[in-house]
XYZ file of N, CA, C and O in Angstrom:
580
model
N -2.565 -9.032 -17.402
C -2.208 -8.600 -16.061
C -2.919 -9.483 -15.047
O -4.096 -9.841 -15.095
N -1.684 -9.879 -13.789
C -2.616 -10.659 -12.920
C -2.396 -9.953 -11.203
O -1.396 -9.686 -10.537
N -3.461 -9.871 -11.024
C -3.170 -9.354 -9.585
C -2.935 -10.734 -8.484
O -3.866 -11.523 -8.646
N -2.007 -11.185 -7.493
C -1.772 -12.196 -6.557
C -1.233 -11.555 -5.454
O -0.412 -10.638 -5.421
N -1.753 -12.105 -4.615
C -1.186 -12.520 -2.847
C -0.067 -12.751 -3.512
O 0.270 -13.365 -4.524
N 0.533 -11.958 -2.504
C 2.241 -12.218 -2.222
C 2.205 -13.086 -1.051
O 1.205 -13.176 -0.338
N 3.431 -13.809 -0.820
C 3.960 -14.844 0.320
C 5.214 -15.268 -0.408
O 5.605 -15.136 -1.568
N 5.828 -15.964 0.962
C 7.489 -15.851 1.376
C 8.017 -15.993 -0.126
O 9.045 -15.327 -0.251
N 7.610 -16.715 -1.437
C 7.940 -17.251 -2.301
C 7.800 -16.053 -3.395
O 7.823 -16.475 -4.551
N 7.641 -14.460 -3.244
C 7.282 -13.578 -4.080
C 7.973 -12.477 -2.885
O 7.756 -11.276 -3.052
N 8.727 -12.886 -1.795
C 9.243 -11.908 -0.853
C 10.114 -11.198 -1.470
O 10.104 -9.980 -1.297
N 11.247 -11.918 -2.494
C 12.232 -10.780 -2.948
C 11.937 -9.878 -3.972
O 12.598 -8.859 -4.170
N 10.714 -10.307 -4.798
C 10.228 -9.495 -5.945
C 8.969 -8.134 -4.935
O 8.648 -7.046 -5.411
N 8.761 -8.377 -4.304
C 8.218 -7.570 -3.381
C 9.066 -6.805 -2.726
O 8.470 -5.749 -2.514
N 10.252 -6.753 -2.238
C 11.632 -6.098 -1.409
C 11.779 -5.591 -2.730
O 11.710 -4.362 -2.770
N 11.975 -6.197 -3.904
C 12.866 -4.839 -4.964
C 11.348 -3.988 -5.378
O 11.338 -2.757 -5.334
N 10.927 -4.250 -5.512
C 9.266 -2.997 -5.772
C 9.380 -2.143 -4.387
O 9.614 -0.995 -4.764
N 9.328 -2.159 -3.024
C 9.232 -1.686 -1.762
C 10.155 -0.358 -1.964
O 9.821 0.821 -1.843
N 11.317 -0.870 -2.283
C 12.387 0.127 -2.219
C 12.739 1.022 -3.374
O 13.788 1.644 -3.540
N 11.844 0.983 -4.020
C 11.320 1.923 -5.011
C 10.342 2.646 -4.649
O 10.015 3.655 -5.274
N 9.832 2.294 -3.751
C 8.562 3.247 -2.864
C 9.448 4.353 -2.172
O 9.786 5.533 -2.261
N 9.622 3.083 -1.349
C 10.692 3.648 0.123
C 12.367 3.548 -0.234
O 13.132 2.628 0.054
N 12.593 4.520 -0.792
C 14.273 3.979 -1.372
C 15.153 4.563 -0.096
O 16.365 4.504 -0.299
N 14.829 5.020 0.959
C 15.435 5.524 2.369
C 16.043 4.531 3.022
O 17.093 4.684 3.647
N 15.280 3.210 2.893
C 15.360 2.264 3.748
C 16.167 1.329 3.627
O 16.637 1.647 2.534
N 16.759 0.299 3.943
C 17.666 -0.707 3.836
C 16.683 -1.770 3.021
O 15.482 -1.582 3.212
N 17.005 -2.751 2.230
C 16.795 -4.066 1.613
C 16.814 -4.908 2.806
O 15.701 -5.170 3.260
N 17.762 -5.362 3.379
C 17.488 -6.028 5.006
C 16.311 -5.716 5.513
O 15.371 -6.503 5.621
N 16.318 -3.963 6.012
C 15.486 -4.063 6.980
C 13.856 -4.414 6.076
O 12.997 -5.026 6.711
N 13.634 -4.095 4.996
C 12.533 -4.047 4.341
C 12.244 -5.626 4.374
O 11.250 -6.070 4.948
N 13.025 -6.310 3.826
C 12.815 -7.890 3.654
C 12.477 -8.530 4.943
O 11.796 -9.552 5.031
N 13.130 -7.696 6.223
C 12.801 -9.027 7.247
C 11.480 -7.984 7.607
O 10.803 -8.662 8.380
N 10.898 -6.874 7.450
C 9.843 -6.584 7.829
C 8.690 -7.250 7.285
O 7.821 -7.848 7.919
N 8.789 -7.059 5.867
C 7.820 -7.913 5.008
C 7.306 -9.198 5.636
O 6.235 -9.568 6.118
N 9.024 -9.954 5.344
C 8.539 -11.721 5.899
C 8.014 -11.468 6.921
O 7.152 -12.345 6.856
N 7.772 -10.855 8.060
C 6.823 -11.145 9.380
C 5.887 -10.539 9.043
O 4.879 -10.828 9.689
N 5.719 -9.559 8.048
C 4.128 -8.886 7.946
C 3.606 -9.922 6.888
O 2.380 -10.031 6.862
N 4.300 -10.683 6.031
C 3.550 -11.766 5.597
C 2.973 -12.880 5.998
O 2.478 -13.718 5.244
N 3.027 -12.952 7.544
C 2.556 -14.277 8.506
C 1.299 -13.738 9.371
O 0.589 -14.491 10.037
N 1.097 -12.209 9.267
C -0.120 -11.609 9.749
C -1.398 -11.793 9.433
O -1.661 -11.776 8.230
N -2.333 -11.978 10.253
C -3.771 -12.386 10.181
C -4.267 -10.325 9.305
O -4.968 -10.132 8.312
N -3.617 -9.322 10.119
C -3.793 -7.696 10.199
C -3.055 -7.135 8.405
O -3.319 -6.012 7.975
N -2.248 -8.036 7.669
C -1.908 -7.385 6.958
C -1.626 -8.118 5.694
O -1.443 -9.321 5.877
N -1.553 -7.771 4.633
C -1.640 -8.524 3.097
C -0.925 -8.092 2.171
O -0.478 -6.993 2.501
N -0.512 -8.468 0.947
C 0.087 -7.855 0.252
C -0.329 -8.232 -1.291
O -0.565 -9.390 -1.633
N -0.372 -7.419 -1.931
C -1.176 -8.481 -3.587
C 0.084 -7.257 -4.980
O 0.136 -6.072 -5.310
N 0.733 -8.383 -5.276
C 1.136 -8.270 -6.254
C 0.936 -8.055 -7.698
O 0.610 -9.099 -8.263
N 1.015 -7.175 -8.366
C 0.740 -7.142 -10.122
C 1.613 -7.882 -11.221
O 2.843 -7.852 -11.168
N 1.137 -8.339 -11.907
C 2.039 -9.067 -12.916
C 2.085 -9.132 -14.131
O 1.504 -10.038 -14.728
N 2.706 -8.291 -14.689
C 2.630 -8.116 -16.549
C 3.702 -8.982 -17.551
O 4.694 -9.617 -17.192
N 3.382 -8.869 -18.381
C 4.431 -9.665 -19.095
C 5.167 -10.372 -18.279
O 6.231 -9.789 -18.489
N 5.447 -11.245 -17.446
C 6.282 -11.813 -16.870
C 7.321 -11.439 -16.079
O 8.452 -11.921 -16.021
N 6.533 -9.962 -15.091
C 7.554 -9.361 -14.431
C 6.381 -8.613 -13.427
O 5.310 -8.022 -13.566
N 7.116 -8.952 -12.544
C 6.102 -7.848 -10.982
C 6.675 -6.816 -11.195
O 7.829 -6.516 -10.891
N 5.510 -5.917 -11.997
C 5.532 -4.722 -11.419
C 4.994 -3.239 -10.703
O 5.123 -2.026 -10.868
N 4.260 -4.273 -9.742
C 3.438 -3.130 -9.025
C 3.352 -4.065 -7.646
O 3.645 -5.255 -7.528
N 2.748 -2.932 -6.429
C 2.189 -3.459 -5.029
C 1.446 -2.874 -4.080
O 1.401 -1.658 -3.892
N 0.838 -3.723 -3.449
C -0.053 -2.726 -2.807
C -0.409 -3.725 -1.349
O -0.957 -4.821 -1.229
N 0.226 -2.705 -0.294
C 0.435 -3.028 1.092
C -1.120 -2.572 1.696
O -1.445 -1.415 1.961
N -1.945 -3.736 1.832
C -2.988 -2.983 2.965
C -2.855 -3.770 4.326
O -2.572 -4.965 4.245
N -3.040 -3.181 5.619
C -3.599 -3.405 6.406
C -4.899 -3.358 7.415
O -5.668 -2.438 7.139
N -5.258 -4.110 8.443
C -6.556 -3.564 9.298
C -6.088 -2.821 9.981
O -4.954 -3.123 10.353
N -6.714 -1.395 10.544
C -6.540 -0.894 11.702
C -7.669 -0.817 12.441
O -8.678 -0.380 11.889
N -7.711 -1.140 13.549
C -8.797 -0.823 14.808
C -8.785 0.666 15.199
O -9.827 1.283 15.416
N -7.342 1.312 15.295
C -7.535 2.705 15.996
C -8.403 3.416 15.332
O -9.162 2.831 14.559
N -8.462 4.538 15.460
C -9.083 5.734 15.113
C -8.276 6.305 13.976
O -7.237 6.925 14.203
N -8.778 6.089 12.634
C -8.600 6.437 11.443
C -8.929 7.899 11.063
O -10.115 8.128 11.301
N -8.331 8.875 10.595
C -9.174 10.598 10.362
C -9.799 10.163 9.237
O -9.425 9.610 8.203
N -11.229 10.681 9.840
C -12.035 10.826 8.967
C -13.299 9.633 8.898
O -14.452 9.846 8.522
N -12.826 8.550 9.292
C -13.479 7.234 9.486
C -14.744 7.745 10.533
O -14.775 8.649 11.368
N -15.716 6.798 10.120
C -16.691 6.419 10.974
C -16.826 5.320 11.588
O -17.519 5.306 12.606
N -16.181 4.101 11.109
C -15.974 2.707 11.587
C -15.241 1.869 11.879
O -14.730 1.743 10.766
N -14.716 1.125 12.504
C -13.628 0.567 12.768
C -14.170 -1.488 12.734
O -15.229 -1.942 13.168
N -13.379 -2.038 12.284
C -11.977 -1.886 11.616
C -12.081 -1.038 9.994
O -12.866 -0.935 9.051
N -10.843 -0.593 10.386
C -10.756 0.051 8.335
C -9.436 -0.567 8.182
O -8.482 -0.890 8.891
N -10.016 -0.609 6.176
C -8.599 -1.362 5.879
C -8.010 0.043 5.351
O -8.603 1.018 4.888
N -6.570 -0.200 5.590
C -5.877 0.817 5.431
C -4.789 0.713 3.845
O -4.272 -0.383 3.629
N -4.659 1.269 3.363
C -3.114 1.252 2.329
C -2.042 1.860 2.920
O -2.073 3.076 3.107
N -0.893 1.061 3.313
C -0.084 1.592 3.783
C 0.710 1.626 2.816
O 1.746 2.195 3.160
N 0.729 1.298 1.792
C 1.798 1.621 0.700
C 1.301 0.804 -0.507
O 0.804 -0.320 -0.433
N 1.562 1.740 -1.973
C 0.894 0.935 -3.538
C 2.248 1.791 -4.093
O 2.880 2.740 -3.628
N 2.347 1.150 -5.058
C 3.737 1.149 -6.070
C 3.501 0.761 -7.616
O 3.324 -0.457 -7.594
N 3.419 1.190 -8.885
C 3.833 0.859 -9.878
C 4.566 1.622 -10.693
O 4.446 2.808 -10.999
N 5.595 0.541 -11.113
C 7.221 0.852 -11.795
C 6.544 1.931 -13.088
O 5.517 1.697 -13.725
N 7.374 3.045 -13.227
C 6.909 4.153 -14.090
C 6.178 3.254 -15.636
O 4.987 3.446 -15.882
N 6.658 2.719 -16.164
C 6.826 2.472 -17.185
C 5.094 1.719 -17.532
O 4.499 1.697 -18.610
N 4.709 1.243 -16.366
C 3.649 0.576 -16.147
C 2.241 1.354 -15.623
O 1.127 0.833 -15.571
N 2.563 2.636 -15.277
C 1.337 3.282 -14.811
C 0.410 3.962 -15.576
O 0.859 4.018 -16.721
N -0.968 4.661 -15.481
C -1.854 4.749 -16.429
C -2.304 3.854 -17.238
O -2.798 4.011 -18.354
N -2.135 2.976 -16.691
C -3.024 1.256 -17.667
C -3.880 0.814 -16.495
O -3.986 -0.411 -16.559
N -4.494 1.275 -15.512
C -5.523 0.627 -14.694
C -5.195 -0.464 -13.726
O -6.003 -1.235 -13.209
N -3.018 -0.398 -13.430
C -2.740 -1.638 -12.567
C -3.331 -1.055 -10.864
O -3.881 -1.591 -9.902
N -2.908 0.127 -11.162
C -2.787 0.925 -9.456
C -4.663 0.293 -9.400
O -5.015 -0.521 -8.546
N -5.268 0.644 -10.056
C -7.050 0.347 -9.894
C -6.971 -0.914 -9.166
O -7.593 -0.985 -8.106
N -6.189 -2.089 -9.641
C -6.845 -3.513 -9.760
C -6.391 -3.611 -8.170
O -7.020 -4.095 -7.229
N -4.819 -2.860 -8.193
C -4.612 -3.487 -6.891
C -4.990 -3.084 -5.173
O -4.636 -3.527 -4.080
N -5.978 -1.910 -5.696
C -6.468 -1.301 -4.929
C -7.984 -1.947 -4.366
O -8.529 -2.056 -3.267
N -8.452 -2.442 -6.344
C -9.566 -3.477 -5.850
C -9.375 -5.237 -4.919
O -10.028 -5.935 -4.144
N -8.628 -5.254 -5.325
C -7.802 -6.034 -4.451
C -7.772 -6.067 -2.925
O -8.314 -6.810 -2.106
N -7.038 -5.115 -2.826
C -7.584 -4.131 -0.778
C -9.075 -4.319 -0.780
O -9.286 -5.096 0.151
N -9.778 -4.126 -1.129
C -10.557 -3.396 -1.300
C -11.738 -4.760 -0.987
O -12.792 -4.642 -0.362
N -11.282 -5.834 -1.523
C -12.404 -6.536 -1.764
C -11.436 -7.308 -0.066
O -12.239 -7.507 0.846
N -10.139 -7.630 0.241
C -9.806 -8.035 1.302
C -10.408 -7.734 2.519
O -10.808 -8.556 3.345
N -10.463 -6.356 2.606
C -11.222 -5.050 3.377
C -12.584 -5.991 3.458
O -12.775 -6.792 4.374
N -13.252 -5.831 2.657
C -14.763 -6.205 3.164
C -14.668 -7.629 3.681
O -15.698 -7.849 4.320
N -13.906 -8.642 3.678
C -14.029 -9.732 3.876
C -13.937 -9.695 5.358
O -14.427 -10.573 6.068
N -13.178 -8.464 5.891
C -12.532 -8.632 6.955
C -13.930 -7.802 8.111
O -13.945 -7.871 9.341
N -14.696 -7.265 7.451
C -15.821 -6.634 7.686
C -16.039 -5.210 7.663
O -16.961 -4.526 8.105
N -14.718 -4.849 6.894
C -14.916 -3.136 6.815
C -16.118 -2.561 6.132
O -16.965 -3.179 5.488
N -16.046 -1.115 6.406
C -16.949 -0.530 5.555
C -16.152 0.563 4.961
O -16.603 1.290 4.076
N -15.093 0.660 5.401
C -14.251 1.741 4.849
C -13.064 1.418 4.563
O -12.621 0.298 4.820
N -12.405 2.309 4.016
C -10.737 2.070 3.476
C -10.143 3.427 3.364
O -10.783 4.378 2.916
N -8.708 3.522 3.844
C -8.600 4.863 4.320
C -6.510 4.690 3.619
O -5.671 3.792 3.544
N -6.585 5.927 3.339
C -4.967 6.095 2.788
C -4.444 6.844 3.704
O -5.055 6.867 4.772
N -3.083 7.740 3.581
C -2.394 8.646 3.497
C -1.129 9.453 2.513
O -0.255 8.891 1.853
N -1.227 10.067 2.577
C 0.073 10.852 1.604
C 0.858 12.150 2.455
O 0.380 12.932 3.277
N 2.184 12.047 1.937
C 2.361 13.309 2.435
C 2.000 14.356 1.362
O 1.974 14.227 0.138
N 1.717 15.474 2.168
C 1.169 16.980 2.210
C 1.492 17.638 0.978
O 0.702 18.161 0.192
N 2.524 17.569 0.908
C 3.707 18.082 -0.648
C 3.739 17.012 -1.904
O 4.303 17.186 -2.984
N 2.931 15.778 -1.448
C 3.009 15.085 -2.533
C 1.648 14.885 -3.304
O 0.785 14.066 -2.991
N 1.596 15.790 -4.387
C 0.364 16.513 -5.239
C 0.718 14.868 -6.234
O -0.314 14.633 -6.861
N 1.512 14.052 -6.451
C 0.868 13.142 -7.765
C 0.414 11.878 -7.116
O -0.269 11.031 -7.691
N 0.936 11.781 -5.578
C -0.170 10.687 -4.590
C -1.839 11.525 -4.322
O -2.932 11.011 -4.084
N -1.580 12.484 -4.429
C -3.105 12.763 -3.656
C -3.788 12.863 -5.031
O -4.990 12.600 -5.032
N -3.209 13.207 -6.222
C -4.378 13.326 -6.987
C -4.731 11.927 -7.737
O -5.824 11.595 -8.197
N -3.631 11.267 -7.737
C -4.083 9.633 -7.831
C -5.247 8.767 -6.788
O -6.000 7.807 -6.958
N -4.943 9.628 -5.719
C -6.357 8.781 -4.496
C -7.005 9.201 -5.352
O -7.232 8.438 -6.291
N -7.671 10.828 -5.392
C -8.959 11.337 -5.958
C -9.219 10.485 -6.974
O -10.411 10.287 -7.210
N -8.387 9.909 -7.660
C -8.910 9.396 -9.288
C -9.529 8.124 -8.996
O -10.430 7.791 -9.767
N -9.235 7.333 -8.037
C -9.509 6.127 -7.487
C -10.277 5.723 -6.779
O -10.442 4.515 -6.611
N -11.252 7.051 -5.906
C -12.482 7.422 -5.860
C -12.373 7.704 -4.029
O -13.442 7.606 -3.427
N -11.376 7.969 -3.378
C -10.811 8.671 -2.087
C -11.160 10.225 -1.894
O -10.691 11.033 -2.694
N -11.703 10.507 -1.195
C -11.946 11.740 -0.897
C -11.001 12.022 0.532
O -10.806 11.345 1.541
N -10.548 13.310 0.101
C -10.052 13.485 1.330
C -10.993 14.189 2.751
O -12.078 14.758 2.874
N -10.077 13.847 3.507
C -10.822 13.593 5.047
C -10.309 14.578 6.118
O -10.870 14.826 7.186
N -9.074 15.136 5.631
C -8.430 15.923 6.674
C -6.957 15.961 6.220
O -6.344 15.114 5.571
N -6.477 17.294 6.777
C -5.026 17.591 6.495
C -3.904 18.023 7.927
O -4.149 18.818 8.835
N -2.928 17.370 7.762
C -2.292 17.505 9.304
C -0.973 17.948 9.272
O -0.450 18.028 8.160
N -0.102 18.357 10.590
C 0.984 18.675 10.146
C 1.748 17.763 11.171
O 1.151 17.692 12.245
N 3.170 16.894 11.098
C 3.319 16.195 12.083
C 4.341 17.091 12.666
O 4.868 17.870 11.872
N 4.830 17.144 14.248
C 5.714 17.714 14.590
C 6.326 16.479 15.503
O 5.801 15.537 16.097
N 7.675 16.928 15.334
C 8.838 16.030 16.328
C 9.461 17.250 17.005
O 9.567 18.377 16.521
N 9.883 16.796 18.299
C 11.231 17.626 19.101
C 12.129 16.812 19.540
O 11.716 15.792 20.091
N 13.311 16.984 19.447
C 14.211 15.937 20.156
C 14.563 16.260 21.740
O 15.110 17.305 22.092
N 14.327 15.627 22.279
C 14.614 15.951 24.222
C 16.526 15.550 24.605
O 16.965 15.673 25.748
């Protein structure tokens, strides 16, 4: 197994992993989001690689705002990690988290911060395993005007 930086040349093997995360979303819109979040100083992407096939990912970024739960700013954030069923429980989700993780400090964090939704009990108990404590629980509300 190899963990790598993704860039423009690993963009479409990254778009078909994404939309297995996010299967809501369009392939377009995912691909042209990527390619510009792949030219960001704020955001990274590191790929897994087994037998000769990507199959895992893990989206971190910096945030400056105000993170729940944080004490410091910048934190690197996970905005999204992915591995294809067939591949999980072998320690890829770990590597690519160490991955963030070691990006994160370069960048001068001291922290690293997730999210999940609320109802989703096999993301949150995967943070815990990965050594995330949770920080706070929220509820979001929308109204349409």
């Amino acid at each position: 197994m190899f963990i790598v930086k993704a860039d423009i040349s690993t963009l479409d093997e990254l778009t078909t992993l994404a939309l297995k995360l996010w299967p809501d979303h369009s392939r377009d819109d995912i691909r042209s989001e990527f390619e510009e979040l792949l030219e960001s100083e704020k955001d990274i992407f590191y790929l897994a690689f087994v037998e000769g096939v990507y199959v895992g990912f893990i989206h971190m970024s910096l945030r400056h705002d105000y993170v729940e739960g944080s004490h410091s700013s910048p934190v690197g954030y996970v905005e999204g990690i992915y591995v294809d069923d067939k591949y999980r429980r072998k320690g890829i989700s770990k590597k690519l988290v160490e991955a963030g993780e070691q990006w994160s400090k370069s960048l001068g964090c001291s922290q690293m911060a997730s999210d999940t939704q609320l109802d989703n009990d096999g993301s949150q108990q995967f943070h815990k395993k990965i050594g995330f404590r949770e920080a706070g629980r929220i509820v979001a509300f929308i109204k349409d005007l």
